[in-house]
Coordinates of C-alpha atoms in Angstrom, one line a residue:
X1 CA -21.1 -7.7 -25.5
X2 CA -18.4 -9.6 -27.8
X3 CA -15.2 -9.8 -26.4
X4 CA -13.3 -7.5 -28.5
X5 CA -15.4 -4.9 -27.9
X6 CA -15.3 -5.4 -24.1
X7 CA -11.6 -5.0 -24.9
X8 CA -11.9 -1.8 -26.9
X9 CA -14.0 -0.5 -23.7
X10 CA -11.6 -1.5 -21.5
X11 CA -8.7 0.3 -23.6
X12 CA -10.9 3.7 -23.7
X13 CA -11.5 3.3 -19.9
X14 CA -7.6 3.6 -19.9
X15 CA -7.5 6.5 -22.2
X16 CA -10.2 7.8 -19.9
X17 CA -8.2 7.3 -17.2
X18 CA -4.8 9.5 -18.6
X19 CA -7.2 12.3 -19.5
X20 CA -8.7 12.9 -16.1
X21 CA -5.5 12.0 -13.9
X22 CA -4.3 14.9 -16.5
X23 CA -7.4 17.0 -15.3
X24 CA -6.9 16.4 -11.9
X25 CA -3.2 17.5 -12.0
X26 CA -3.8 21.0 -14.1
X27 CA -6.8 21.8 -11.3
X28 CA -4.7 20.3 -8.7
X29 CA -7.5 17.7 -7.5
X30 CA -7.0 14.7 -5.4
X31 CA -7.0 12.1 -8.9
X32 CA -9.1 9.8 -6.6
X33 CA -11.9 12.1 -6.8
X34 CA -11.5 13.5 -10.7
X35 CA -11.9 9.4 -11.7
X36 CA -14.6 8.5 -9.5
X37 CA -16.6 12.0 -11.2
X38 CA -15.5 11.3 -13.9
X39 CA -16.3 7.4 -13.9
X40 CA -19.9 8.3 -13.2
X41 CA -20.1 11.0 -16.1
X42 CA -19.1 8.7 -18.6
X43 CA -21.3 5.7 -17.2
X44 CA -24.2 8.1 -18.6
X45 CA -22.9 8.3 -22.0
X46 CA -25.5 7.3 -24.8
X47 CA -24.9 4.2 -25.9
X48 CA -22.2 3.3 -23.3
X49 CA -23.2 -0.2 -22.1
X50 CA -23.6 -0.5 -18.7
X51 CA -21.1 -1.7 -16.7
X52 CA -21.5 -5.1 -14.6
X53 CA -18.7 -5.2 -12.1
X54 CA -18.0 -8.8 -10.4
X55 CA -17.5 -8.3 -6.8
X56 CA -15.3 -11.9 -6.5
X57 CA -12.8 -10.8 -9.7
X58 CA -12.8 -7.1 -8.5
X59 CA -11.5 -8.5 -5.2
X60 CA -9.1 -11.4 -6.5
X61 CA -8.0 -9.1 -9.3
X62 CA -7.5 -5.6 -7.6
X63 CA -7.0 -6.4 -4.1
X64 CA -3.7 -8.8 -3.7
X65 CA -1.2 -6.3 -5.8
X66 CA -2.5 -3.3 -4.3
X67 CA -2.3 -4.6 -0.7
X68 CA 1.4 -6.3 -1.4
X69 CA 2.4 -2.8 -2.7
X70 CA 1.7 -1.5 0.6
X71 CA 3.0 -4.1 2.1
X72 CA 6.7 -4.2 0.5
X73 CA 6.9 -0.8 1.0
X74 CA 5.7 -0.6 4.7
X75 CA 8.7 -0.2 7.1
X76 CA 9.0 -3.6 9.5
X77 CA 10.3 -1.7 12.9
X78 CA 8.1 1.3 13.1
X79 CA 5.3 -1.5 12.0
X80 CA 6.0 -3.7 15.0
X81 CA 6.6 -0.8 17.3
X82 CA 3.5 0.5 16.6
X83 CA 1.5 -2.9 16.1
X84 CA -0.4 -2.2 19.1
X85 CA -2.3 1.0 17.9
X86 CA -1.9 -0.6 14.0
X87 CA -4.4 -3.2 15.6
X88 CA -6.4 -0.8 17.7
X89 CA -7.6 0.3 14.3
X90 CA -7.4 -2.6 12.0
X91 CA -9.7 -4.5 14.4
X92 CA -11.2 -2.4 17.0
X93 CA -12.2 0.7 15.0
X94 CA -13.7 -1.6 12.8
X95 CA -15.2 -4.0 15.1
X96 CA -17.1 -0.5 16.8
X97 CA -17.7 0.8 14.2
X98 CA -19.7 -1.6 12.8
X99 CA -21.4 -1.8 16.3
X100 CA -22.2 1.3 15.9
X101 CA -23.7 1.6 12.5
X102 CA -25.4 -1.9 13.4
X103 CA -27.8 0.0 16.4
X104 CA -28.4 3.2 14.2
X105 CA -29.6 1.1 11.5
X106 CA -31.5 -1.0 13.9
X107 CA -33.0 2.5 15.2
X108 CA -34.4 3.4 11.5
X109 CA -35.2 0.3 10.5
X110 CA -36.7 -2.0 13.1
X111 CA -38.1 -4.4 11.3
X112 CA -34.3 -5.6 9.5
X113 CA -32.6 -8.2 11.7
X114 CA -30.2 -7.6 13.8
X115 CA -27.4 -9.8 11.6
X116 CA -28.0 -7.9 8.3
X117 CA -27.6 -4.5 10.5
X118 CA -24.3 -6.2 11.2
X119 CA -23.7 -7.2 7.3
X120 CA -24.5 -3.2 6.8
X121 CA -21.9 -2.3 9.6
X122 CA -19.1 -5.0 8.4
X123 CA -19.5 -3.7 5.1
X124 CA -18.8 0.1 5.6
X125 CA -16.8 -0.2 8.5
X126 CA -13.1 -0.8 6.9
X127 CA -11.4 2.1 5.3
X128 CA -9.8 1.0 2.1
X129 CA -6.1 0.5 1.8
X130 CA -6.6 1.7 -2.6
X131 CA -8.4 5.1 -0.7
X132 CA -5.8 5.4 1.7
X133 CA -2.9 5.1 -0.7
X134 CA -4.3 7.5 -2.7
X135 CA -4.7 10.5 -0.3
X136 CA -1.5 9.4 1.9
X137 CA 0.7 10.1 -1.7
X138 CA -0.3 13.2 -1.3
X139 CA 0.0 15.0 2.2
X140 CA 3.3 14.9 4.8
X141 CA 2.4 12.9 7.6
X142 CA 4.6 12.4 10.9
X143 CA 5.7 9.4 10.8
X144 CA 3.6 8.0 13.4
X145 CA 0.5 8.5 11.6
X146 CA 2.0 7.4 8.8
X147 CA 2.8 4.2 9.8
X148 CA -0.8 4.1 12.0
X149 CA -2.4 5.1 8.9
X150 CA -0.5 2.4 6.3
X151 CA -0.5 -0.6 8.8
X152 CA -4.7 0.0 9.2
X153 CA -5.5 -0.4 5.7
X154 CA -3.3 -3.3 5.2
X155 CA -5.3 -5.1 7.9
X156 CA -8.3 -4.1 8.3
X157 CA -10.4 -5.7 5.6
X158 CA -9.6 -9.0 6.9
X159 CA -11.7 -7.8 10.0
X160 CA -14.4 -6.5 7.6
X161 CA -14.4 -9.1 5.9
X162 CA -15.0 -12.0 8.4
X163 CA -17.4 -10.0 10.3
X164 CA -19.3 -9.5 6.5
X165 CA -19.6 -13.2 6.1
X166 CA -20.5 -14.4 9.4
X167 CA -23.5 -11.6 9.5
X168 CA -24.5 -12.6 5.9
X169 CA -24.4 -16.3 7.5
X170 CA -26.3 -15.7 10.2
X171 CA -28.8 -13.9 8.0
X172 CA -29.9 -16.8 5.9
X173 CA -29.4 -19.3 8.5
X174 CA -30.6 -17.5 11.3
X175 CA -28.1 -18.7 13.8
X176 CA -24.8 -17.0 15.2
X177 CA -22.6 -17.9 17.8
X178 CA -20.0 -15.6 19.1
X179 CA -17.4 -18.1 20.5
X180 CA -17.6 -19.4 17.2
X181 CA -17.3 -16.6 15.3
X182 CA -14.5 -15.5 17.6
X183 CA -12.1 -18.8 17.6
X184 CA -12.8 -18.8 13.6
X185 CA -11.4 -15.2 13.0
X186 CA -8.0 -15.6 14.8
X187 CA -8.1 -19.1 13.2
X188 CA -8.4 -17.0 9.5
X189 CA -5.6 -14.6 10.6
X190 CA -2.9 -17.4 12.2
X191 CA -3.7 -19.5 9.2
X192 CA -3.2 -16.3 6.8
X193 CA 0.2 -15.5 8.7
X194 CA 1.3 -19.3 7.8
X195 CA 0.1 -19.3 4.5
X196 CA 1.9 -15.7 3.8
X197 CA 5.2 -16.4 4.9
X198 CA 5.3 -19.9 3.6
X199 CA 4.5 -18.1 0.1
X200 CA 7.6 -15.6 1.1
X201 CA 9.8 -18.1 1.7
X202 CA 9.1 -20.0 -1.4
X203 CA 9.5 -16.3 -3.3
X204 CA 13.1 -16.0 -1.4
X205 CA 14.4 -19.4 -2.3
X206 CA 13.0 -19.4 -5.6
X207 CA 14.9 -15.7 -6.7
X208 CA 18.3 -16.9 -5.6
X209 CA 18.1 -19.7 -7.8
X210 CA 17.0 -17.4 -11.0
X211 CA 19.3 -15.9 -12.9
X212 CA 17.1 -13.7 -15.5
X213 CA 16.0 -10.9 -14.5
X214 CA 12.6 -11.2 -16.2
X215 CA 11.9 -14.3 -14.6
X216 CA 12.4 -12.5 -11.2
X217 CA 10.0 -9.8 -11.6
X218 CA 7.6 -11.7 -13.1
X219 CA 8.2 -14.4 -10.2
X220 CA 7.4 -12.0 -7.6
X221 CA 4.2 -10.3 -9.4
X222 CA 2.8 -13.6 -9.2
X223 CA 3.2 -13.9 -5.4
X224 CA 0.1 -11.2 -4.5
X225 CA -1.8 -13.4 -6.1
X226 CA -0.3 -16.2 -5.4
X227 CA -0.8 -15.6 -1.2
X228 CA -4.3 -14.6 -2.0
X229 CA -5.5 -17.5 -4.0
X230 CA -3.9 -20.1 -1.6
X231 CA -4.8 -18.7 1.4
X232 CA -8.7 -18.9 0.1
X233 CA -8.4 -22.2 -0.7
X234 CA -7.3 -23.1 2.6
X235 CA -10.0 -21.0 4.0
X236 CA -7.9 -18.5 5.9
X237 CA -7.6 -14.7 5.4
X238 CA -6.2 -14.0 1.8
X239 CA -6.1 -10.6 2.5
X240 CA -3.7 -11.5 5.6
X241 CA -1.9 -14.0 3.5
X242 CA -1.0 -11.3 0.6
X243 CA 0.5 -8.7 3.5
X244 CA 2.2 -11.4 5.1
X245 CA 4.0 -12.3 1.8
X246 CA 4.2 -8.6 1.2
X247 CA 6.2 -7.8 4.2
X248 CA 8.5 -10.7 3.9
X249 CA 9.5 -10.1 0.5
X250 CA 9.9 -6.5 1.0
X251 CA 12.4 -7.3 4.0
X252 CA 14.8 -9.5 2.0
X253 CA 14.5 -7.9 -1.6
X254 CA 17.4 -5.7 -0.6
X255 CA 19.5 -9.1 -0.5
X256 CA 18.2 -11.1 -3.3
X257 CA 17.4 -8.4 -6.2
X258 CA 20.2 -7.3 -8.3
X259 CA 20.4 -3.6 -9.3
X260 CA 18.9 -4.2 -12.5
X261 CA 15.9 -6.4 -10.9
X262 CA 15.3 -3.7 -8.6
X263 CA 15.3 -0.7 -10.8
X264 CA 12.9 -2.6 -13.2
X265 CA 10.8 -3.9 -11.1
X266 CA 10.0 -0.8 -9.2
X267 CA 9.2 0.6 -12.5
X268 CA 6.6 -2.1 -13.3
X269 CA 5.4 -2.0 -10.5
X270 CA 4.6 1.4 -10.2
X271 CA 3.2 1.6 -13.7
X272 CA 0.7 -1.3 -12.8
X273 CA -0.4 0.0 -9.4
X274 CA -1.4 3.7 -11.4
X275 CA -3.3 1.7 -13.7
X276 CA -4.7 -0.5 -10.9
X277 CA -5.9 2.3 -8.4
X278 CA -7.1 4.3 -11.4
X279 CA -8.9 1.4 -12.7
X280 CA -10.9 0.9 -9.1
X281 CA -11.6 4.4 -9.1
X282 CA -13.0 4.3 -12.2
X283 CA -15.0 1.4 -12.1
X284 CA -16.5 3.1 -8.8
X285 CA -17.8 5.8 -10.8
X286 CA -18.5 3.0 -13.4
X287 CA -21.1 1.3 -10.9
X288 CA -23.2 4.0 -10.3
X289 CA -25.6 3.8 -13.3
X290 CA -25.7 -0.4 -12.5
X291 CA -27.1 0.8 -9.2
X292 CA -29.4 3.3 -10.2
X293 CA -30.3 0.5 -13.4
X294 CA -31.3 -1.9 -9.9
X295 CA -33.1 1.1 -8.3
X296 CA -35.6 1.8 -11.1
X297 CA -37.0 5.0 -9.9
X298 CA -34.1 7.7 -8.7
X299 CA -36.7 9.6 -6.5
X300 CA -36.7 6.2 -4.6
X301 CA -34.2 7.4 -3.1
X302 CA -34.7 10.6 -2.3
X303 CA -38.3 9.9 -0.8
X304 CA -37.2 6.7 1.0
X305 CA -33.9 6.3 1.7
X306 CA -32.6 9.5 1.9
X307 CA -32.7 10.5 5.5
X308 CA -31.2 6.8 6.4
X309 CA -28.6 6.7 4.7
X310 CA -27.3 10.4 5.4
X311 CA -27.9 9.2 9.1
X312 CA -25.9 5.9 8.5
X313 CA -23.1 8.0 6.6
X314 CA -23.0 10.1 9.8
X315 CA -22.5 6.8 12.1
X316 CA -19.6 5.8 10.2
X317 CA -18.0 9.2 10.2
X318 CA -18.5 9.7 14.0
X319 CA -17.7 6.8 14.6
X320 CA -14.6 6.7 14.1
X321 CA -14.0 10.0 15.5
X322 CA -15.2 8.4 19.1
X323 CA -12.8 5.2 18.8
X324 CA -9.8 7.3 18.1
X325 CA -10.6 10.2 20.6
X326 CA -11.7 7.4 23.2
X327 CA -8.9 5.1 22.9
X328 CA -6.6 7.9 22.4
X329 CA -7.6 9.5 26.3
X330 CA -7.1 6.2 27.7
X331 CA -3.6 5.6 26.2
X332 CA -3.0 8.8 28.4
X333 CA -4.1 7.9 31.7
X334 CA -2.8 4.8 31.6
X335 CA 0.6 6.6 30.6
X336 CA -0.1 9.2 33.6
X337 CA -0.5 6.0 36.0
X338 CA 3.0 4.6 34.8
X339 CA 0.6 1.5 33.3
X340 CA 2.0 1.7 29.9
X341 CA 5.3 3.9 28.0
X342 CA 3.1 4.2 24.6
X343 CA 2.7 8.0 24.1
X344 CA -0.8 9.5 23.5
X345 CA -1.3 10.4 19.8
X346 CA -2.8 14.5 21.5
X347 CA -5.8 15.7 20.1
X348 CA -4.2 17.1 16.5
X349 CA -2.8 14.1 15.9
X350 CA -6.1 12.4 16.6
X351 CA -8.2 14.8 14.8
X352 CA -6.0 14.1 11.4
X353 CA -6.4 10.4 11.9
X354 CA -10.1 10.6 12.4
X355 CA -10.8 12.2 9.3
X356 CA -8.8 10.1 7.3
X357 CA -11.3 7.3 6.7
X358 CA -11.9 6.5 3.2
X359 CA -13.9 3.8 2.1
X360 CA -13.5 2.4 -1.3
X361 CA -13.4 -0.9 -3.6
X362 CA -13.8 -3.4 -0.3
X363 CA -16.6 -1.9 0.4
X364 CA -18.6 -0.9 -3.2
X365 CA -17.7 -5.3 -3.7
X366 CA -18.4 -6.5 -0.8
X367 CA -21.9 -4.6 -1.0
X368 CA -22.3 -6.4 -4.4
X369 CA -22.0 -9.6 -3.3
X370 CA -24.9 -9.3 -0.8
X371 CA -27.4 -12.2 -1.8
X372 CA -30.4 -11.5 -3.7
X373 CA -32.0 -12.9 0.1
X374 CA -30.4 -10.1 2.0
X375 CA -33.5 -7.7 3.6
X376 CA -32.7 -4.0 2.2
X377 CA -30.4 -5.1 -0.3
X378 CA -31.2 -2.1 -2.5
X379 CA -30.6 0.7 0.6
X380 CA -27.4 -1.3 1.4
X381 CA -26.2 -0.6 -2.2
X382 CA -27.2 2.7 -2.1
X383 CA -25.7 3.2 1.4
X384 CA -22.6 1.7 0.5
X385 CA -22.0 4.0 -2.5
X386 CA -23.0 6.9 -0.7
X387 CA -20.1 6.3 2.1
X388 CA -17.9 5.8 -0.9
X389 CA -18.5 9.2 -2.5
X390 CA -18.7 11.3 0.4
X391 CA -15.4 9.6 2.5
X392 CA -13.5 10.0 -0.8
X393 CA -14.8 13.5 -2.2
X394 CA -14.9 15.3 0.9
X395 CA -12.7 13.6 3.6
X396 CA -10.1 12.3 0.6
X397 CA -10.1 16.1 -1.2
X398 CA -9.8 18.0 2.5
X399 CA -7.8 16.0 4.4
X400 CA -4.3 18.0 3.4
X401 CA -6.4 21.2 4.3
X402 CA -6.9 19.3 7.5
X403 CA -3.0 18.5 8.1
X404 CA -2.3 21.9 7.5
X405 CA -4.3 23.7 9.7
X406 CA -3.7 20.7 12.5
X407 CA -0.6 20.4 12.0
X408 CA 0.1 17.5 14.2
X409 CA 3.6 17.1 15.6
X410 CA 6.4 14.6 14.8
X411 CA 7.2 12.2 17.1
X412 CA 10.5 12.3 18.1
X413 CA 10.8 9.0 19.5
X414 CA 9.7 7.4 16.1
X415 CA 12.8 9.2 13.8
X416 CA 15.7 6.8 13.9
X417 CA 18.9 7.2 14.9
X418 CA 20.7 8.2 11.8
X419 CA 19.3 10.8 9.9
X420 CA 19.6 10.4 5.9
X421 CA 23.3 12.7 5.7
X422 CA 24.4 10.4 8.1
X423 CA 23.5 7.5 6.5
X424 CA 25.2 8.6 3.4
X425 CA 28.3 9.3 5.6
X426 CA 28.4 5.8 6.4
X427 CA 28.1 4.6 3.2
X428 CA 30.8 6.1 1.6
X429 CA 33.1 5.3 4.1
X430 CA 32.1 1.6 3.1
X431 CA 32.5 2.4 -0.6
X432 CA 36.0 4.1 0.2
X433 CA 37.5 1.0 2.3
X434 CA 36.4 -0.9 -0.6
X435 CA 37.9 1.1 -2.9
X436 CA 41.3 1.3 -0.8
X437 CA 41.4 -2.3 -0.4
X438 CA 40.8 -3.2 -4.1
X439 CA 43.1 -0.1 -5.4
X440 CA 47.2 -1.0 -4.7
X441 CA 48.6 -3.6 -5.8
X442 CA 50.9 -6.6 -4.0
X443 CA 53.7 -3.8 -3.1
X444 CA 51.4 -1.2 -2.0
X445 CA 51.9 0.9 -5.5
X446 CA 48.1 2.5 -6.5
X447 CA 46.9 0.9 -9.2
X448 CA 43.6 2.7 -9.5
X449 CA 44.4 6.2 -8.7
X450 CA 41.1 7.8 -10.7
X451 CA 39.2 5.9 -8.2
X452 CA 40.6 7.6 -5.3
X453 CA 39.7 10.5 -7.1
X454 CA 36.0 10.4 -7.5
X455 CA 36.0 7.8 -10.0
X456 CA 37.3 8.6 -13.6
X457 CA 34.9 8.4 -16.7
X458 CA 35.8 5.1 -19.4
X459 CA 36.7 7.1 -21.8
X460 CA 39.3 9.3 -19.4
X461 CA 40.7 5.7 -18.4
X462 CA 41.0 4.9 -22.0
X463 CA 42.9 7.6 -23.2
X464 CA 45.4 7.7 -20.4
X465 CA 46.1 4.0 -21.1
X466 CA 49.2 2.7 -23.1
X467 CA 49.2 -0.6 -24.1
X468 CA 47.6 -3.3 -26.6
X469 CA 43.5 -3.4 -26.9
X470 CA 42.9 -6.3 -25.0
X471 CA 45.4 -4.9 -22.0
X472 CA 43.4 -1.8 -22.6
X473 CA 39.8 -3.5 -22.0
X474 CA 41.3 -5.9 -18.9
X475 CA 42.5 -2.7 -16.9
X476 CA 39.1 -0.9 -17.8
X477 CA 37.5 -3.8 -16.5
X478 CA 39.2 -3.8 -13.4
X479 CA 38.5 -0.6 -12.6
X480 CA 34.9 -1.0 -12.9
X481 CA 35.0 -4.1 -11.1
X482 CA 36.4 -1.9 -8.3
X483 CA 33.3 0.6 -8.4
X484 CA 31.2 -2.6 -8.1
X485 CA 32.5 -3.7 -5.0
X486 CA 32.4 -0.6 -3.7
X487 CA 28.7 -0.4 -4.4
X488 CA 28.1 -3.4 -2.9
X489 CA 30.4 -2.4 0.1
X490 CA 27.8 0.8 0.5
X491 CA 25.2 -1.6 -0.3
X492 CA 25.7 -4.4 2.6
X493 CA 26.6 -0.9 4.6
X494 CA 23.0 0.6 4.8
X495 CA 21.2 -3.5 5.0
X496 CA 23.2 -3.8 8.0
X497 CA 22.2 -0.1 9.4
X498 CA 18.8 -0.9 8.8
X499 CA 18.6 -4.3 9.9
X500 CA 20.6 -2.6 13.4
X501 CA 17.5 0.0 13.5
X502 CA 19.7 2.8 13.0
X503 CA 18.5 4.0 9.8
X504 CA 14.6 4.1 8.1
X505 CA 13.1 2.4 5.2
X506 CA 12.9 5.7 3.6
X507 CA 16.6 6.1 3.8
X508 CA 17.3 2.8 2.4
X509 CA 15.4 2.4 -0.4
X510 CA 16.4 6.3 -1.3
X511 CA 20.3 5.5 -0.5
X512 CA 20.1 2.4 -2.8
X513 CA 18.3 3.4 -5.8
X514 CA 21.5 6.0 -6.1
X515 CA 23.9 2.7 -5.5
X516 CA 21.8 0.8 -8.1
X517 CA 22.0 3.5 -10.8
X518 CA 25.8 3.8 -10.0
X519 CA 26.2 0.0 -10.4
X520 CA 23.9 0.0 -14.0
X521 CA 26.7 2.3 -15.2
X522 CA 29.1 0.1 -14.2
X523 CA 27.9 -2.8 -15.2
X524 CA 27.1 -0.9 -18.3
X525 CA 30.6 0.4 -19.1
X526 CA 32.5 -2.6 -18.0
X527 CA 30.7 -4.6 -20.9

């Protein structure tokens, strides 16, 4: 195909892409389902070419600025406080689960080896973080789960992924060992940590020497990738690498964005990730004829492969089900002994966060990269897509059905101390000291009395003023400068609330945006 037509397709997938997140609204569908549908309706077009998806550019393209948008956005306390279970998933879940779907497919099919059993079971055994995003936007969690659920996907596929490639390994050299494999994974995920918050550093020294604003947000678009491209290069975990970066530019972009930074880039940002998750979705639906293309014969499947993959699908669901249930009974006798403090997550709780599995891009790419040597290649494929479509369009559309009938409870020991009123309390009495200190004058006379009165409008300040223009324009920009350092006074204010634990991610970033609108105005105005 000739490049400007692959750019014309890649336009209409866009427009695609609008109509059915349109659809999915007006029929009030999970848009995570209505693309992948519709992805695979218009992959059947006539004379649609068919659509040859890259496994290494779907992952280098789509993964790093999807994971770091989780990442900057995950809350660093309740993540550490909760790193325990966070990793009970990330790495145990999937390490079982892949066990598990490893024996059932070595029950159907006893003559594959044991290692591409394990390739099969790396491969489906990570939720995705795109899936997860995607469904958690759309239900209340507590925020236990929340954090459980957020911290797993950003994770996990490092896990996946190193079991993926030592199993493919051991395939087509027919040699494993565990020690090995073992020492080489936590080697990936130190290494990935380095690499990550070098990268993070780099970001934060690098912004405070910046002074345009597009520079910034470009600066710290690159980073994702950035993390992820160095971090395979070095032969650790890129996916580890991106989060790591994530997190630490998440925790000090309260301190080295500007207002006007901040609002645009969180508008950039959230335009690119729609188009992004949309995009993966998309190109899901996308793959399907390329698979059936590789099949040949579509009753192939149903007369041979049918019954093992439904069974595999079933492993991967219960699966999970029996880690979380399992580890979750544990967690409360050891509590009942006095062994541990950690709280069990009780059996609505656990219910909600077994169903919400979804499997996604990290798996439909890591399936295409199989090699053209791997035994079962095709039911792989076919296995792989199946997990896809059933995790997303039945777990991913009935999950919030799930949540409401569950109805698991909030933990009370995970809501912080300050609530969001009395974060805002605290705020303003930061702006209003500012204000007080900035509005007398040497003998105590106020000098900015609209101020102390809710802040007058320009205009208001212009009309009551009597003197020449340039008097006129000084006074006005006093006054503004006065709201500025008052916003920065509420600013500093809620960084050092959160940074004490007292107050939430949530209520930050919802407590700034309002200081970084008020500050646009008064930037704004002042000029």
């Amino acid at each position: 195909m000739h490049a400007t037509a692959e750019f014309e397709l890649i336009i209409a997938m866009f427009l695609v892409i609008v109509g059915l997140h349109y659809v999915a609204q007006r029929l009030s569908l999970p848009p995570s389902a209505a693309l992948i549908v519709g992805g695979g309706a218009v992959a059947f077009v006539p004379g649609l070419p068919a659509v040859a998806i890259d496994p290494e550019l779907v992952l280098v393209l789509f993964l790093p600025p999807l994971l770091m948008d989780g990442a900057w956005f995950t809350a660093i306390a309740p993540f550490r406080r909760h790193m325990a279970g966070i990793l009970s998933l990330a790495i145990g879940a999937v390490f079982f689960t892949t066990a598990v779907v490893a024996v059932v497919t070595k029950l159907l099919l006893p003559a594959l080896p044991w290692a591409a059993c394990v390739a099969l079971g790396a491969i489906l055994s990570p939720p995705d973080a795109v899936s997860a995003r995607a469904v958690l936007q759309r239900v209340r969690l507590p925020r236990r789960l929340s954090t459980l659920l957020e911290g797993e996907s950003l994770l996990n596929d490092a896990a996946g992924l190193v079991l993926f490639r030592f199993a493919v390994a051991a395939v087509l050299t027919g040699t494993f060992s565990l020690g090995a494999a073992t020492g080489t994974f936590f080697l990936l995920v130190i290494g990935g940590v380095a690499v990550g918050a070098g990268i993070g550093a780099i970001w934060v020294l690098l912004l405070r020497r910046l002074g345009d604003d597009t520079l910034m947000i470009a600066a710290t678009m690159l980073v994702c990738w950035s993390a992820y491209i160095a971090g395979e290069l070095l032969h650790v975990s890129g996916v580890i690498a991106v989060v790591t970066a994530g997190l630490t530019c998440g925790w000090f972009q309260h301190v080295v964005f500007s207002a006007s930074v901040r609002i645009r880039a969180l508008a950039f940002w959230q335009v690119l990730v729609f188009l992004l998750e949309a995009a993966v979705f998309t190109l899901i639906g996308l793959s399907l004829r390329g698979i059936l293309d590789r099949i040949g014969d579509p009753a192939r499947i149903l007369d041979t492969m049918a019954m093992p993959v439904l069974a595999i699908v079933a492993a991967v669901i219960l699966a999970r089900f029996l880690w979380i249930f399992a580890a979750d009974a544990i967690v409360a006798l050891l509590r009942r002994a006095g062994w541990v403090s950690a709280r069990p997550l009780g059996g609505r709780a656990a219910l909600v966060m077994s169903w919400a599995g979804m499997r996604g891009v990290v798996t439909l790419a890591v399936a295409l990269s199989l090699p053209e040597a791997m035994p079962e290649r095709d039911l792989m494929l076919v296995t792989a897509f199946t997990v896809i479509l059933v995790t997303v369009l039945v777990q991913g559309t009935s999950l919030g059905w799930i949540i409401e009938r569950a109805r698991p409870a909030e933990d009370a020991a995970a809501l912080p101390p300050l609530d969001l009123q009395a974060a805002e309390h605290a705020m303003f009495r930061a702006q209003l000291s500012a204000v007080e200190r900035e509005a007398h004058d040497a003998d105590g006379e106020v000098i900015h009395p609209q101020l102390l009165r809710r802040y007058r409008t320009r205009a208001t300040a212009g009309e009551a003023f009597d003197g020449t223009a340039d008097e006129r324009n000084q006074a006005i920009a006093r006054h503004f400068d006065v709201i500025i350092a008052a916003v920065e006074a509420g600013r500093a204010e809620l960084v050092r609330l959160h940074r004490a634990g007292q107050i939430d991610d949530e209520t930050l970033h919802d407590l700034e945006h309002d200081l970084d609108l008020e500050e646009l105005g008064a930037v704004a105005a002042k000029g």
